Tab-separated table of C-alpha atoms and ligand atoms in Angstrom:
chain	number	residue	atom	x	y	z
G	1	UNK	CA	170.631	103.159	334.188
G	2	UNK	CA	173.925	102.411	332.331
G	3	UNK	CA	176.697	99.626	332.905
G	4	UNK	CA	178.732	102.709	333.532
G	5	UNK	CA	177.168	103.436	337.018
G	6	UNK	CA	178.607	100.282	338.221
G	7	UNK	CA	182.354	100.961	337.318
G	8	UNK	CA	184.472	101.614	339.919
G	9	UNK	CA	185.505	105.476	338.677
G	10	UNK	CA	189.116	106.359	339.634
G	11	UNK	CA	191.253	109.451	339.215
G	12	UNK	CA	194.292	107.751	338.714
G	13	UNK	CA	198.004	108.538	340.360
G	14	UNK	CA	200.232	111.122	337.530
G	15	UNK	CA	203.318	110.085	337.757
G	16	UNK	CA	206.423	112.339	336.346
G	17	UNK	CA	207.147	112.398	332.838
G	18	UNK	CA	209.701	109.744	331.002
G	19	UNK	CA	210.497	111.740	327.857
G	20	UNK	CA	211.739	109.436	325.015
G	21	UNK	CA	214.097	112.165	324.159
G	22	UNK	CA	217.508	110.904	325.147
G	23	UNK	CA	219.366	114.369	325.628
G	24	UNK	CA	216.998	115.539	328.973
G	25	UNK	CA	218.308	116.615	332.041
G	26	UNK	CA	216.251	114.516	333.894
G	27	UNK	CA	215.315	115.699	337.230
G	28	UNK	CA	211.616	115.231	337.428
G	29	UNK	CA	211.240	111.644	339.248
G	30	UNK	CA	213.736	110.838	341.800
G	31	UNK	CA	215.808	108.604	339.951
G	32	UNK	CA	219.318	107.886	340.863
G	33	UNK	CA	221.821	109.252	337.879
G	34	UNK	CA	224.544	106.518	338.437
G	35	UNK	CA	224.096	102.807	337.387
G	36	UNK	CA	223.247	99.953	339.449
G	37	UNK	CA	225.765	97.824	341.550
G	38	UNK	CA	228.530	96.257	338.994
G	39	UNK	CA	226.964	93.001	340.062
G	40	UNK	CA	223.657	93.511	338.924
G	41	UNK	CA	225.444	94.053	335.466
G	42	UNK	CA	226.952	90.900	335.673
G	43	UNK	CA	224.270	88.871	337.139
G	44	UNK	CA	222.193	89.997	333.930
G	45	UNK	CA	225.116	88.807	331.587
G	46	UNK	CA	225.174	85.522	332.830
G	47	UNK	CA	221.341	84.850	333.083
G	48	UNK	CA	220.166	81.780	331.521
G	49	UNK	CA	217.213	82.399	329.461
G	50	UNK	CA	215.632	78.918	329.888
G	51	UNK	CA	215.350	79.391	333.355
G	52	UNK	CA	212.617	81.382	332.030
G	53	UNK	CA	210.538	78.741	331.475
G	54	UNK	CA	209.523	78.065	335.092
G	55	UNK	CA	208.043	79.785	337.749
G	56	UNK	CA	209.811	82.372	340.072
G	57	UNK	CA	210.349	81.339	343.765
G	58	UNK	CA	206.521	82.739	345.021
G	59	UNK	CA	208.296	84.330	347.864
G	60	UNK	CA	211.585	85.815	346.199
G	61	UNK	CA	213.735	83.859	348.980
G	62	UNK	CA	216.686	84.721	347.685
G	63	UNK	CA	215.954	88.187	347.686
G	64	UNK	CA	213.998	88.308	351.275
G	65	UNK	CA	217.079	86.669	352.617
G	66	UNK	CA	219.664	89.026	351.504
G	67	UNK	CA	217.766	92.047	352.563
G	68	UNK	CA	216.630	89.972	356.223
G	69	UNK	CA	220.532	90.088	356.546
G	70	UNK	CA	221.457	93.446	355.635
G	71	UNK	CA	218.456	94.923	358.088
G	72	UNK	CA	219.348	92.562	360.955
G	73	UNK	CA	215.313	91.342	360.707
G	74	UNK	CA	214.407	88.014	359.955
G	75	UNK	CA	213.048	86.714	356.922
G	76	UNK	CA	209.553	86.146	358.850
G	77	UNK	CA	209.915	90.173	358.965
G	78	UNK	CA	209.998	90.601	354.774
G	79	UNK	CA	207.569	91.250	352.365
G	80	UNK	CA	208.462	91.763	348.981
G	81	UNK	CA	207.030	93.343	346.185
G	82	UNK	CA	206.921	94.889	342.370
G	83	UNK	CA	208.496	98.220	343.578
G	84	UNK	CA	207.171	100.156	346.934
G	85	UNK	CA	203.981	101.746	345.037
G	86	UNK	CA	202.724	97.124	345.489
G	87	UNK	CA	203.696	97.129	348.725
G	88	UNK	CA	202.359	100.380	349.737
G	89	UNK	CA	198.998	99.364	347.279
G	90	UNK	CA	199.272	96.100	349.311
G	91	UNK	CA	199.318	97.279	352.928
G	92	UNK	CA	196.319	100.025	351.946
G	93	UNK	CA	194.067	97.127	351.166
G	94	UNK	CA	195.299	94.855	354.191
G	95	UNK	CA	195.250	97.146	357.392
G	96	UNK	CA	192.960	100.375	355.895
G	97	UNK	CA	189.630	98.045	357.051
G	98	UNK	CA	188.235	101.174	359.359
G	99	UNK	CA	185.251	103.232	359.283
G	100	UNK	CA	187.409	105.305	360.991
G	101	UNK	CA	189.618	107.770	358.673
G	102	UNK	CA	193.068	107.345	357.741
G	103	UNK	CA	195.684	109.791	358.819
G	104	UNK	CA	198.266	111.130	356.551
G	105	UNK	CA	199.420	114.714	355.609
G	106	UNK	CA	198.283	117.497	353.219
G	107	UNK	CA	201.311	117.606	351.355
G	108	UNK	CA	203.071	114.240	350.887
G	109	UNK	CA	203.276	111.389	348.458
G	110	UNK	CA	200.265	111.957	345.935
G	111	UNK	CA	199.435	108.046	345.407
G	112	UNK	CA	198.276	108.076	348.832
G	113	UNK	CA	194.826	109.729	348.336
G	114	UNK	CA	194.584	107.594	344.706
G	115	UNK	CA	194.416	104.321	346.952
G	116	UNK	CA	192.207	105.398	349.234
G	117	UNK	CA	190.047	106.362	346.888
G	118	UNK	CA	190.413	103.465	344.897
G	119	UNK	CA	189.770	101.141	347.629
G	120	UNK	CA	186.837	103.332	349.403
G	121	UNK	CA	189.134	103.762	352.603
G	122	UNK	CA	187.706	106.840	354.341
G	123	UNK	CA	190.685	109.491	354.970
G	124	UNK	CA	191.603	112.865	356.458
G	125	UNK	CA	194.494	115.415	355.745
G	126	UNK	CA	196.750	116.209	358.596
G	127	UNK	CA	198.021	120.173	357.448
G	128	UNK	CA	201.686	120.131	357.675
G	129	UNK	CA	203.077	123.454	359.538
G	130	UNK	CA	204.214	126.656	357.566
G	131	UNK	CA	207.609	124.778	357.431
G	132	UNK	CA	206.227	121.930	356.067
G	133	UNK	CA	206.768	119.790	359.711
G	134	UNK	CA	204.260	117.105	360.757
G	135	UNK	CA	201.916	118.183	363.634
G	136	UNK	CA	202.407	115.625	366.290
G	137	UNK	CA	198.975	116.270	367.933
G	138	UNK	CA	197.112	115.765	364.667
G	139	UNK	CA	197.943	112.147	364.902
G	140	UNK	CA	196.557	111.509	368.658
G	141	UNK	CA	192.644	111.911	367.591
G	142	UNK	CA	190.936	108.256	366.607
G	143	UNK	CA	191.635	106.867	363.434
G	144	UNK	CA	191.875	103.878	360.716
G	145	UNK	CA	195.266	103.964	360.263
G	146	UNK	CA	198.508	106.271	359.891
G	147	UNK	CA	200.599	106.680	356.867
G	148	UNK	CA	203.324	108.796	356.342
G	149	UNK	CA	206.855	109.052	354.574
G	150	UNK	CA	209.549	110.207	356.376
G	151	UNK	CA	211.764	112.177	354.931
G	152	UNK	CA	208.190	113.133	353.238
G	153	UNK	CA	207.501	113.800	349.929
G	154	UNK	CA	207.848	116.309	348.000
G	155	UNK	CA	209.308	118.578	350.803
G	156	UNK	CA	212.138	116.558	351.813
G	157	UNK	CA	212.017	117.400	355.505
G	158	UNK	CA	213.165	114.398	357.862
G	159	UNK	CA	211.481	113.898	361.062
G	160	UNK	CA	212.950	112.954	364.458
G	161	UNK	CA	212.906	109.310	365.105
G	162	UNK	CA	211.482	110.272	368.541
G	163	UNK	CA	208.444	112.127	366.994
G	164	UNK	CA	207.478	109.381	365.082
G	165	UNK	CA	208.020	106.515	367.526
G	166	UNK	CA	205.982	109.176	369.645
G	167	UNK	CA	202.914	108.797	367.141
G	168	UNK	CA	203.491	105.071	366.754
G	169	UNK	CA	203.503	104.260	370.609
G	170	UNK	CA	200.118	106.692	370.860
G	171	UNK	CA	198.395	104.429	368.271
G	172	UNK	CA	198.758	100.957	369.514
G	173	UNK	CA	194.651	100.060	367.762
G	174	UNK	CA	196.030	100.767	363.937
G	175	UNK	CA	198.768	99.770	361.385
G	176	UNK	CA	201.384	102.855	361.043
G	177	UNK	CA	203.103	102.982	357.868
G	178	UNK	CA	206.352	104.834	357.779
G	179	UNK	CA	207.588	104.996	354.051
G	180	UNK	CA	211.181	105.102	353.801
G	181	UNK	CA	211.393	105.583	350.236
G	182	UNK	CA	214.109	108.447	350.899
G	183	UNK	CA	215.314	107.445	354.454
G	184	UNK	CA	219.363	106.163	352.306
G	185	UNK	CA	220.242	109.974	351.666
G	186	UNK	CA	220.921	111.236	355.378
G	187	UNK	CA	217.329	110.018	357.453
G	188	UNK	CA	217.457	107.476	360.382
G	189	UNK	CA	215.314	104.357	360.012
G	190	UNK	CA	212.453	103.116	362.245
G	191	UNK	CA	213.456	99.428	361.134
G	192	UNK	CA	214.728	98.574	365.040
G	193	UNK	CA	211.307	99.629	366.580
G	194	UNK	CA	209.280	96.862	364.366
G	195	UNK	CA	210.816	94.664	367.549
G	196	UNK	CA	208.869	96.840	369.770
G	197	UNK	CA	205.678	97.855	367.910
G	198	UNK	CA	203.492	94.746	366.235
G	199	UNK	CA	201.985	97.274	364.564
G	200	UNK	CA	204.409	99.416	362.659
G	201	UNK	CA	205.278	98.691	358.675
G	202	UNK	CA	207.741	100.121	357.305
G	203	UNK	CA	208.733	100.284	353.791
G	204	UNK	CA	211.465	101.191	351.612
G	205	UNK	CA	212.758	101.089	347.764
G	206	UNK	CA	215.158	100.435	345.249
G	207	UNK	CA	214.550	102.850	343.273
G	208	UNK	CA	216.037	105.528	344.641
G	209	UNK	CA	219.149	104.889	346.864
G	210	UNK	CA	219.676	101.505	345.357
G	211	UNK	CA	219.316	103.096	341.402
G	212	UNK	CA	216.878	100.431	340.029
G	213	UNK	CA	213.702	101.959	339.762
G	214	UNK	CA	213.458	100.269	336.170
G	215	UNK	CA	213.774	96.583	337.655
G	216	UNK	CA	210.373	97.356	340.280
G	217	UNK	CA	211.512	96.224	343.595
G	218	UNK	CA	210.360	97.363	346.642
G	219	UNK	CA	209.865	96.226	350.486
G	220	UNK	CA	208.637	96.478	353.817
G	221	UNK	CA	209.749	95.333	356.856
G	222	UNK	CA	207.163	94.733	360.377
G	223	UNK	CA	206.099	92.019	362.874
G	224	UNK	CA	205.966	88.349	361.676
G	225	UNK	CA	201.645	88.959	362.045
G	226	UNK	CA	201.965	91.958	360.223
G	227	UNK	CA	204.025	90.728	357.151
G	228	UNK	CA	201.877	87.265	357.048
G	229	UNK	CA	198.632	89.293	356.406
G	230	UNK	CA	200.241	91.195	354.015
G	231	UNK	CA	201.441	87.890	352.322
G	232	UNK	CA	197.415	86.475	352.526
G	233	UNK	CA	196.007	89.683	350.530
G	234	UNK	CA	199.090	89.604	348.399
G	235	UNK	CA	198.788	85.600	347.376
G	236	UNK	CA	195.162	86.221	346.929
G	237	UNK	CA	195.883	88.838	344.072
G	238	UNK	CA	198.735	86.956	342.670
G	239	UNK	CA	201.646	84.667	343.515
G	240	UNK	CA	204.192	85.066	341.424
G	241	UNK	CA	204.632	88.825	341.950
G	242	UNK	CA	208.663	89.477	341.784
G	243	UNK	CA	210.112	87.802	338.260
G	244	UNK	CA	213.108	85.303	338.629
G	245	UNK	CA	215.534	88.014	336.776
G	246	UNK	CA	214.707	90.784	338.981
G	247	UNK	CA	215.525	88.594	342.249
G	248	UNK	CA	218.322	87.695	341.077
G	249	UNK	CA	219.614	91.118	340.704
G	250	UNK	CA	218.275	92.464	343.468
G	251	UNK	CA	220.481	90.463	345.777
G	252	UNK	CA	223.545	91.830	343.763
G	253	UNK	CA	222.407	95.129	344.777
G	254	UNK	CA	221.795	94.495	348.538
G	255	UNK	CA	225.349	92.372	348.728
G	256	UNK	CA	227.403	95.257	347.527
G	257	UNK	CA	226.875	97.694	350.442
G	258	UNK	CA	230.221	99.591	349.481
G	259	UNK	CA	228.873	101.173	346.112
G	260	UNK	CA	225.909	101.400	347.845
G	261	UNK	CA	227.329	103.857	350.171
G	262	UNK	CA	229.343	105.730	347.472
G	263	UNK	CA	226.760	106.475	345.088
G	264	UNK	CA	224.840	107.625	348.299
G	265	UNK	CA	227.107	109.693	349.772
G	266	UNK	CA	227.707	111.190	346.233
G	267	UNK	CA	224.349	112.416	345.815
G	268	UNK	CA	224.150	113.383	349.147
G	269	UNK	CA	227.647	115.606	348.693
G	270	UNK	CA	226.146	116.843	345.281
G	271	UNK	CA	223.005	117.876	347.393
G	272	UNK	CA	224.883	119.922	349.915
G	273	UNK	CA	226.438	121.971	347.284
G	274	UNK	CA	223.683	122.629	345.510
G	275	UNK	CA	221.776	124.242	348.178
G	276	UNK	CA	224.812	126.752	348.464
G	277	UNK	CA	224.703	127.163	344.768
G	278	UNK	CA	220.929	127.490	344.433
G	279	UNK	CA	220.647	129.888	348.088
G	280	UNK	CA	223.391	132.157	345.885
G	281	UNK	CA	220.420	132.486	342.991
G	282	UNK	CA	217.908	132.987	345.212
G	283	UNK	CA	216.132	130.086	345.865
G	284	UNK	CA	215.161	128.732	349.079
G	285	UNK	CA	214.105	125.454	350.201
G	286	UNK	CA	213.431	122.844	353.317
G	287	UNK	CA	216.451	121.258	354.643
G	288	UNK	CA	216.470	118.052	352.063
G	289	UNK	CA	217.445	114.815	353.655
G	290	UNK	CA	216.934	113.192	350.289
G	291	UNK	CA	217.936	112.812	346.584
G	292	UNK	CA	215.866	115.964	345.720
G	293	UNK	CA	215.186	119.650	346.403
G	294	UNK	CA	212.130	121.533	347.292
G	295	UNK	CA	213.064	124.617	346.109
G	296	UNK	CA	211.080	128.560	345.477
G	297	UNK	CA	212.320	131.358	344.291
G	298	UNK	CA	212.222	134.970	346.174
G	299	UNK	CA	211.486	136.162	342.910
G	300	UNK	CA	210.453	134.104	340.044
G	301	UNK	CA	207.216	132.319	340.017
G	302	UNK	CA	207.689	128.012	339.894
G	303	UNK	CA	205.678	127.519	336.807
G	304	UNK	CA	207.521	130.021	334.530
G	305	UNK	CA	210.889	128.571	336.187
G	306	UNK	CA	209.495	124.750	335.435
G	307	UNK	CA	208.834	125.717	332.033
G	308	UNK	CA	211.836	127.668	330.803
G	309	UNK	CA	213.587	125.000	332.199
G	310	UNK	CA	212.015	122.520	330.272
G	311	UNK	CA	212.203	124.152	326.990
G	312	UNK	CA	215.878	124.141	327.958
G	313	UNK	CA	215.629	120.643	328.014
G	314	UNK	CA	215.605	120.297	331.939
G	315	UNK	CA	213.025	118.082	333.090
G	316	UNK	CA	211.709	119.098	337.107
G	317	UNK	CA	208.363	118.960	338.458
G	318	UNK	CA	205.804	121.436	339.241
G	319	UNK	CA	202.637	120.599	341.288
G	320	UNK	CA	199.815	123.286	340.427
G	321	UNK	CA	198.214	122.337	343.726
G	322	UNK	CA	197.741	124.645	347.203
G	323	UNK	CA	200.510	125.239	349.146
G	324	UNK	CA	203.188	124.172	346.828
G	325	UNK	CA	202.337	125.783	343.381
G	326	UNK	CA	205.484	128.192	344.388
G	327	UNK	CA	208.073	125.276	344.432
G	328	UNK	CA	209.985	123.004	342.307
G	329	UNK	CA	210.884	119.053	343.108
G	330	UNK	CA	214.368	119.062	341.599
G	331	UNK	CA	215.995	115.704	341.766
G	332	UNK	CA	219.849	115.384	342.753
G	333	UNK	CA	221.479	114.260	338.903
G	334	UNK	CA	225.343	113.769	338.882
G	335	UNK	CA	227.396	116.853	339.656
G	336	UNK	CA	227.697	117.065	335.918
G	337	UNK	CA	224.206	117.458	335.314
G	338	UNK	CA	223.433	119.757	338.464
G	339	UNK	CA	226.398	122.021	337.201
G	340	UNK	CA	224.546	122.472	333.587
G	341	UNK	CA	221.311	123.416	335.103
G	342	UNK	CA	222.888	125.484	337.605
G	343	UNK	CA	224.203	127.393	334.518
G	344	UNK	CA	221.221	127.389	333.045
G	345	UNK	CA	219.394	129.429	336.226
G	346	UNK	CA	222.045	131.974	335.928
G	347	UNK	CA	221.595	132.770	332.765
G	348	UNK	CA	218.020	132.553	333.249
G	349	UNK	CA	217.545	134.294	336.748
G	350	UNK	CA	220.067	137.246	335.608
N	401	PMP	N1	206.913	106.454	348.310
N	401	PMP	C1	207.316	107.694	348.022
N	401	PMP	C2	207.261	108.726	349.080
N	401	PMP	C3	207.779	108.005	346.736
N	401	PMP	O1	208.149	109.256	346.434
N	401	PMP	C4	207.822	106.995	345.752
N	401	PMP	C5	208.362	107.303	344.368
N	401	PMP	N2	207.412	107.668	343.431
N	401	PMP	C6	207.366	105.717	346.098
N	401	PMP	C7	206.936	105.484	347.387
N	401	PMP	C8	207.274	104.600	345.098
N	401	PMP	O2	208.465	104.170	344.610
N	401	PMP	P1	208.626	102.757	343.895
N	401	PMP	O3	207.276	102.228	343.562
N	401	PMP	O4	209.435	103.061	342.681
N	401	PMP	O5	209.335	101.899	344.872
C-alpha cells in the first residue's frame, strides 16, 4: 500500500503548442491574428493600479451586464468564467451527477473526455458519420447528460439549428451543453431556445471571435435555475474567479460590436479563399463554419505535411488519433500569413 494509490491519477488535456519563438506562423490553436477591440487597448492604459488592492466584483457585473445586453438574455441568464475551458469544467461537475453515461461525439473537443475522467462521470462516444455529421439517433438512447460543440471541433462542420433543438427537445431529464466556442464565424446560435428549454447551457468564448484568448474569459448562457447551480458549485470552488482588469476589458470588447463584425467577417472572407486555394493543391476538407480548416491531402500523408511545415516555421496541428491522423487543424491567420503558407505548400506539394 502506497500514498500513491489514493491520488486521483489524471491524463491531463494537451493543449497546442505556444512556441516562444516570435517569427511562427502560428496556426496551431485557434487564435484570432488581429488585436482586440481599440477599447480594450485603452481601457488597459487608463487602469489604475491601486484598484488592485481590493477585491473584484464576485460576479463580474459589469461584464454579465454588457454581454446580458448584447444576447438579449438577462443577467439572471449569465455565468461567467476564467475562459470557456471554467465554464465548461464548471457545468461537467454541476449537471454530469448520473450513473447514466454522458453523450458526446468521437471526434470533438479533446478536454471533454479529460473532465470526465477527472471527475469519474461515466461517458460514451457517439461515432460521427463518414462526413464527420452528428448522428441524431445516437442521442435518443438514456443518458447523463449531452455535450457537444457546434460548429464541432476539430472538423468544423456546423449543424442545423433544427437538429440540435431536435436532440434538446428529446432530452427534457438532462443538462445539454451546446459549446459555441466557434458559432461568430458563420454558425447560428441556440441562445433564443434557453427561453424554451430549462435545460439547455450554452456556452461561448472570447477567445476566438472576440481575439482575447490571453485575457481568459469565457461564458454561458441558460435558464435562471440552470445558471444559479452553476453559480453554487462555482462559489464553492472560489469567488473571486474573473480579475477586476479582465472585466473591465471585456466589456470594451462586447460594446464595440462593429470591429467585432469586421475582424469576423475578415477571417471568415480569408477562410473562403483559402479553401479555393488549398482545393487547387489538393487538399480537401469539411465545409468550415469556423476560424480553422480541417484539411487532408489526396496525396501527402498529415504528419509529414505537419512536420515540414513546422520546420518551415508554420505551426498547425496534427492529432495521431483514429479517424483523423490524415488531417490537419489549420487555423485562419491574416491573409498575409495564409498567403505565406499557401506558398509554402506549393513549393512543398510540387
Ligand atoms: N470549446 C472548444 C470546442 C474549443 O475548441 C476551445 C478552445 N480550445 C474551448 C472550448 C476553450 O476555449 P477557452 O477556454 O479559451 O474559452
Amino acid at each position: 500500500m502506497s500514498w500513491e494509490n489514493n491520488v486521483r491519477k489524471v491524463e491531463p488535456y494537451v493543449a497546442g503548442e505556444q512556441p516562444k519563438r516570435k517569427d511562427i506562423i502560428k496556426l496551431n490553436t485557434n487564435e484570432c491574428p488581429y488585436p482586440p477591440a481599440p477599447g480594450v487597448a485603452k481601457k488597459a492604459a487608463e487602469m489604475q493600479c491601486d484598484d488592485l488592492r481590493l477585491y473584484p466584483d464576485m460576479n463580474g457585473e459589469k461584464l454579465v451586464n454588457a454581454l446580458a445586453d448584447y444576447y438579449q438574455v438577462s443577467p439572471d441568464n449569465l455565468f461567467v468564467g476564467i475562459g470557456s475551458d471554467d465554464v465548461l469544467a464548471m457545468a461537467f461537475l454541476t449537471f454530469f451527477n448520473s450513473d447514466k453515461p454522458i453523450l458526446f461525439p468521437d471526434i470533438t473537443y479533446s478536454f471533454y473526455d479529460v473532465w470526465a475522467n477527472l471527475y469519474r462521470i461515466p461517458y460514451e462516444l457517439c461515432p460521427l458519420t463518414e462526413d464527420f455529421r452528428i448522428n441524431k439517433e445516437d442521442y435518443l438512447k438514456p443518458n447523463g447528460g449531452i455535450i457537444f460543440p457546434n460548429p464541432n471541433a476539430p472538423t468544423g462542420v456546423l449543424e442545423s439549428i433544427e437538429l440540435v433543438e431536435e436532440i434538446i427537445k428529446a432530452n427534457p431529464d438532462v443538462v445539454v451543453i451546446v459549446d459555441e466556442a466557434y458559432v461568430d464565424f458563420g454558425g447560428q446560435s441556440v441562445v433564443p431556445l434557453i427561453e424554451k428549454y430549462e435545460n439547455l447551457l450554452v456556452v461561448q468564448t472570447f477567445s476566438k471571435s472576440r481575439a482575447m484568448a490571453g485575457m481568459r474569459i469565457g461564458f454561458a448562457m441558460g435558464s435562471k435555475k440552470l445558471i444559479d447551480y452553476l453559480k453554487d458549485a462555482k462559489f464553492s470552488f472560489n469567488s473571486y474567479t474573473l480579475n477586476m482588469p479582465t472585466i473591465e476589458m471585456g466589456v470594451e470588447a462586447v460594446e464595440d460590436d462593429k470591429y467585432f463584425k469586421e475582424i469576423t467577417g475578415k477571417i471568415i472572407a480569408t477562410r473562403e479563399r483559402m479553401k479555393k486555394e488549398m482545393a487547387e493543391l489538393g487538399f480537401s476538407f469539411t465545409d468550415s463554419k469556423t476560424n480553422f480548416l480541417f484539411a487532408t491531402h489526396k496525396e501527402k500523408p498529415a504528419k509529414e505535411i505537419f512536420e515540414a511545415m513546422k520546420e518551415q516555421g508554420i505551426y498547425v496541428r496534427y492529432w495521431n488519433k483514429p479517424r483523423i491522423n490524415n488531417h490537419l487543424r489549420i487555423t485562419i491567420g491574416t491573409d498575409e500569413q495564409m498567403d505565406r503558407m499557401i506558398a509554402f505548400l506549393k513549393d512543398y506539394l510540387g
